Amino acid sequence: MDKKNTVIGVLLLAAAFVAMQFAPKSTSPVSPATPAATTPATAAVSTPGATAPSTGGITAPAAVPSTLVATPAAEVPATITTLANDFIEVRFTNSGGAIRDVALKKYPAVQGKPDPFVLNQAHAEPMLAFVDLPGLSRDTAFELISQTATEIVYRAVLDGAIEVTRRYVLPPNEGKNTDPYQLRHETTLRNLSDKPFRAFPASLSLGTAAPANANDNGLQIATGYAHSGDFTFVKRADLEASSGFLGMGKHPEHAFIQSPGPVTWGAVKNRFFAAILTPDAPASSLITRRVKLLTELPDSMPTAYGISGATKFEIPSIAPQAETKLGMNFYVGPKEYSRLAKTAVFKADEDKVMDFGSVFGFFAQLLNITMTWMHNLVASDNASRLHWGVAIILTTLALKLLTLPLTLQASKSMKRMQKLAPEMKIIREKFKDNPQKQQAAMMDLYKQHKVNPLGGCIPMLIPMPFFFGFFTMLQSTAELRFAPFLWAPNLSMPDTVGHVLGFPINILPLILGATMIIQMQLTPTVNMDKAQATMMKFMPVIFMIFCYNFDCALSLYSTVNGLFTIAQQIYINRMKDDGDPTPAINDRLKNVTPKKKKA
C-alpha cells in the first residue's frame, strides 16, 4: 500500500513516454510530393537469411524462350484510361496494364481545397504491375481491348508464346456485398505454344506509401500482411540502419525485406490510407523495399524515403493451349475500421491493417465503434465532419458513466483509507520491528471498516487502457483527418492557435494540465512520503509536456475525462459514508496505543 502512488506515477510516466515516442509531429498539411525517379533505393543489404526477390526470366523448355520479349512501353505512348464511381477515380496505364494511381474523392489532399488525395501519386511502380520479371513488367506495353463504365481489360502477347489478359472491375457504389473502394482484378496467362510452360515466380506491386511532406516523420509508413492467423507489419525504419536501443535491435540498412507466407492479404499503408490486396489463393511472400521519393532531400535523411510492397506468387506450370488465373480483390482507400470490419465484404480480417495492436487493440476497436456510432447519431448530411469532436466528447462521457459505479465504490474506499490514516500510523509505530504483525493488524483494520487497500488505485488505473486504446486508434483513423472542432481546424493534429518566439501555443494540453492539478487537489491520498508527494506534484507538468504535441482528438478525450473526474470527485467528497470510521476513532486509538512502561 505504501508503494501505491509510486506505481501509479510510474504508469503515468510510462504512458506519457510511449505517447511522446509515437505522437506525430505537428506539420502543416501539403500536397503529396512530386514523384522522383521511380528506381528503388540502392542501399544494398538484404535481410539476413532472406532470399532475394526473383530477377531471372520465365523458365521454360528449350522450345519456348527462357526470357520472354515484349514491346517496351517506352516505344509506345503511355495511355491513361479512367474508371470512376462516387468515391474513387482509378487511373489505369497501358504500361504494364496496371493502375497508375487512385484519387479518393471524399478525402482532399489539402484541407480547404477541392483536389482529392491521390494514392500512389509518388511511386516506384504502378499498382498491380508485375515486378522482378523481365519480359513482363511495368515496361510491358499492353493493348486496351475493352472498356465499359465499370470494367477495363488489357491484353499483351509475349513472344508469341504467352497471352496475358488483365481485367479490372470497379463496383459502381455502395452495395451489400461490395465496397466502392475495392476493385476486382484477374490476370489470366494462356500458353499459346504447343509446349508446356514451366512454373515460375511472379510479383505484383501493391503500390508505394509516401511521406506527406518533408516534415512527415513517417512512423505509419509500412507494409503489412496476414499469415496463418498472425498479422505482421514492416515499417520504413526496419529497412534503415539502426544502432538499436542500448545495443539491442541493432541492424544494418536493408535494400529489401522478404517476409515468408502464406500471405492471406498484403498491404502498403500510411497513417490514414491503405492499399490491400487479398488474393483468391495465398501468395508465397511479401517483399518490402525502401524507395527515395523526395529528391530535394539528401540521401541521408529518412524522411526522403517511402516504401513499396509486392506480393510474390508461384505461377504453376501451364499446359499447351491451357491457362492459369490470378484472381484477387484490391482495396484502395481510407483506413476506416467501420468499413473494413464488414465481414460480408472483407472476409480475411483486412481490418487488422488498422494495426491497433494486440495489447490495447480491444479498447481501440471499442472506442472506434462507439465514436463512429456517436457520430452517426449526431451528424448532419451537410456538415458531418464537424461532429467528430462532439462524438469524441459523447464517447468519453459514455465510458465514464459506464465505469461510474466501480469508480464511486473505489473512491469511497480511498476516502475511508484517508480517515484511517491516524490509526495506520499508530499501528506502524507499534509494530515497526515486526512487519508480519504490522501487516496482520493493517488487514484487520481494513476488514473491520470494509476497506479495500487497493481500491484507491482503481479510479486512476481505469482510464489507462482506454487512453492507450484511444492513442492507438488515432494513429489510423481516417475519419478524423481534417475534421474541425471549435478552434481546432484538424482533430488529427495539435490545436495550435499561434506561436510565441516560434513555440506553438496548444490550448487543450494546457487545459489538460490544469484539470490534472485540480484532480490531485480533490483526490484523497494516504501513506505518501515526501518523495512520492514531490513526484505527484510535478506529474501534471510532466504529463502536459509529453502530451503537448498530441493530436487534438486525444487531448480532447483526456480533457473531457479530467473535467468529468473533477465533478465526480467533488460529489464523492461531499457524499456521506455509512462506513465512516471517524466517530469511533478515539476509542480505537486507545485500543491500539502501546501502554507506558512502569518506572
Short mmCIF file of C-alpha atoms in Angstrom, two decimals, residues 3 11 70 118 279 318 327 447 487 527 574 579:
data_model
loop_
_atom_site.label_atom_id
_atom_site.label_comp_id
_atom_site.label_asym_id
_atom_site.label_seq_id
_atom_site.Cartn_x
_atom_site.Cartn_y
_atom_site.Cartn_z
CA LYS A 3 4.04 1.97 -2.91
CA LEU A 11 2.44 4.03 -15.02
CA ALA A 70 7.63 -7.74 -75.09
CA VAL A 118 -4.06 10.56 -54.61
CA PRO A 279 -5.75 -12.94 -53.43
CA ILE A 318 0.81 -24.17 -67.92
CA GLY A 327 -7.73 -13.61 -59.02
CA LYS A 447 -11.58 -5.75 7.22
CA TRP A 487 -10.86 26.50 -32.54
CA ASN A 527 0.63 6.85 3.07
CA ARG A 574 -19.50 15.77 -0.26
CA GLY A 579 -18.88 3.23 6.85
#
